[in-house]
Amino acid sequence: MGDTATSTPTGWAAFEAAEPEFAATVRERFGQYTHHALATLRKDGSPRLSGIEADFRDGELYLGMMPNSLKARDVRRDPRLALLANPGEGTSMGGGDVRISGRAVEITDPARLERYGREAGAPQPFHLFRVELTEVVRTFVEGEEIVFRTWWPGRPPRTLRRGNDDSPPREDPV
C-alpha cells in the first residue's frame, strides 16, 4: 500500500491540518478505550507487543512509559513503532481498525516533562515520547466490502476497497 520506510515523518498537528476528518476519526477511535497495543523492535530485531496509553495533547501524540521499561528501551534504541487502537469487544471494532506507524522522539527537556506530568497526571519518573507519523491506516467494513483508508506525509490519502472474492482491490478516485 505504501513504503513507510521512505515517508518523511510528521507530527500529529500536521496530519490534523492536512486531513481533519480522517484525523478526527482516528482520534475518536483511540478515545474509545484507554489501553492500546504498541509494537516495537527488540534488540535482536524481533517484534515486541506491549500495552500502552495514547495521549493526544497540544497538537501531538504522546506515549508515556515507565522508566527503563522494555518498550522504552526498544524505542530509545530503534524509534520505529506501530500503535494499534484497542479493537474493543466482539467483532464490531467500534468504527474500524486504526493503526499509526511512525517514530518515537524522546522528550528530555525537564520543564516540558514537568509540565506534561502535571497536566496528564503522570507519576514521576517517566519517559515521554512524541510520535512522528509515517503512516495512518483505518480498516473497516462497508456493506459487502472491506475498506482501507491510508495516509502518508506529503501524499493525498488513498482509499482501497475489496469484496469477499478474488477480484483485485479498486481505488476510490481522489
XYZ file of C-alpha atoms in Angstrom:
174
model
C 0.000 0.000 0.000
C 2.942 2.304 0.510
C 6.544 2.457 1.542
C 6.614 3.792 5.079
C 10.391 3.384 5.165
C 10.743 6.314 2.750
C 7.999 8.504 4.219
C 9.112 11.743 5.841
C 7.667 11.716 9.345
C 5.347 14.458 10.516
C 3.648 15.391 13.767
C 0.010 14.885 14.696
C -0.883 18.562 14.129
C 0.309 18.377 10.514
C -1.854 15.291 9.938
C -4.853 17.081 11.502
C -4.269 20.104 9.281
C -3.878 18.012 6.123
C -6.761 15.596 6.788
C -9.009 16.952 9.564
C -11.883 14.499 9.039
C -9.603 11.444 8.859
C -7.626 12.653 11.905
C -10.849 13.179 13.881
C -11.947 9.614 13.077
C -8.577 8.216 14.182
C -8.514 10.248 17.369
C -12.107 9.276 18.186
C -11.238 5.622 17.640
C -8.287 5.845 20.056
C -10.533 7.689 22.527
C -12.971 4.786 22.819
C -10.583 2.857 25.087
C -7.688 3.740 27.366
C -5.309 0.884 26.553
C -3.910 0.121 23.110
C -1.195 -2.102 21.596
C 2.286 -0.807 20.810
C 4.656 -2.727 18.527
C 8.371 -2.025 18.948
C 11.546 -3.782 17.890
C 13.622 -5.772 20.357
C 17.406 -5.628 20.336
C 17.516 -8.739 18.114
C 15.025 -7.167 15.663
C 12.071 -9.336 16.621
C 8.752 -7.617 17.393
C 7.515 -6.814 20.873
C 3.851 -6.026 21.635
C 3.063 -4.024 24.751
C 0.053 -2.316 26.212
C 0.141 1.496 26.264
C -1.991 4.605 26.613
C -2.022 7.133 23.756
C -2.300 10.803 24.724
C -3.326 13.443 22.185
C -2.342 16.795 23.678
C -1.158 20.174 22.350
C -1.184 19.023 18.720
C 0.988 15.985 19.438
C 0.546 12.266 20.000
C 2.449 11.288 23.149
C 3.391 7.939 24.621
C 4.446 7.845 28.256
C 6.406 4.880 29.559
C 7.716 3.646 32.884
C 11.425 4.276 33.485
C 13.599 1.670 31.783
C 10.615 -0.400 30.638
C 11.410 -2.782 27.801
C 9.296 -0.801 25.327
C 11.071 2.441 26.326
C 14.448 0.764 25.833
C 13.244 -0.546 22.472
C 12.248 2.880 21.084
C 15.312 4.581 22.534
C 17.421 2.104 20.564
C 15.248 1.958 17.421
C 12.478 4.569 17.250
C 10.248 2.736 14.756
C 6.850 1.733 16.125
C 3.274 0.860 15.284
C 0.343 1.744 17.509
C -2.951 -0.139 17.164
C -6.158 1.218 18.677
C -7.827 -1.224 21.045
C -10.306 -3.150 18.870
C -12.823 -3.443 21.709
C -15.170 -6.279 22.467
C -16.558 -8.684 19.912
C -16.062 -8.263 16.198
C -17.612 -4.851 15.513
C -14.350 -2.938 16.136
C -16.325 0.180 17.056
C -15.628 2.189 13.899
C -12.836 0.160 12.401
C -9.315 -0.926 12.976
C -6.953 2.064 13.294
C -3.154 1.900 13.196
C -0.454 4.553 13.308
C 3.107 3.843 12.246
C 5.923 6.206 12.989
C 8.969 7.053 15.018
C 9.296 7.888 18.697
C 11.118 11.101 19.593
C 12.060 11.282 23.257
C 11.240 14.449 25.173
C 14.105 15.209 27.564
C 13.570 18.876 28.445
C 12.940 18.892 32.235
C 10.464 21.794 32.105
C 8.439 20.138 29.365
C 8.449 16.809 31.225
C 7.336 18.508 34.439
C 4.530 20.355 32.651
C 3.368 17.209 30.864
C 3.472 15.186 34.087
C 1.444 17.817 35.916
C -1.169 18.198 33.138
C -1.501 14.483 32.387
C -1.266 13.319 35.988
C 1.665 11.074 35.058
C 3.520 9.539 38.001
C 7.186 10.549 38.200
C 9.618 9.483 36.863
C 8.659 8.515 33.309
C 9.901 8.502 29.724
C 7.909 10.648 27.315
C 7.917 10.227 23.553
C 6.284 12.276 20.806
C 5.200 10.221 17.787
C 6.218 11.373 14.321
C 3.773 9.777 11.885
C 4.899 7.875 8.796
C 1.560 6.185 8.058
C -2.034 6.173 9.301
C -4.414 3.361 8.322
C -8.078 2.764 9.022
C -9.642 -0.542 8.001
C -13.391 -1.005 8.207
C -16.282 -2.885 6.641
C -18.764 -1.012 4.494
C -21.599 -3.098 3.095
C -20.004 -6.149 1.482
C -16.554 -4.561 1.171
C -13.517 -4.107 3.354
C -12.183 -0.561 3.044
C -8.585 0.556 3.623
C -8.032 4.288 4.102
C -4.353 5.240 4.226
C -2.360 8.444 4.640
C 1.351 9.178 4.368
C 3.014 12.553 4.955
C 3.112 14.680 1.831
C 0.685 12.499 -0.131
C -3.058 12.560 -0.582
C -4.942 9.814 1.258
C -5.898 6.647 -0.617
C -8.999 4.530 -0.218
C -8.892 0.940 -1.450
C -11.890 -1.401 -1.457
C -12.189 -5.113 -1.958
C -15.029 -7.562 -1.829
C -15.112 -11.032 -0.377
C -13.966 -12.608 -3.628
C -10.743 -12.902 -5.601
C -11.159 -9.728 -7.673
C -8.398 -7.136 -7.214
C -8.940 -4.167 -4.922
C -10.143 -0.962 -6.501
C -9.143 2.554 -5.550
C -11.614 5.373 -4.970
C -10.931 8.436 -7.099
C -9.190 11.236 -5.226
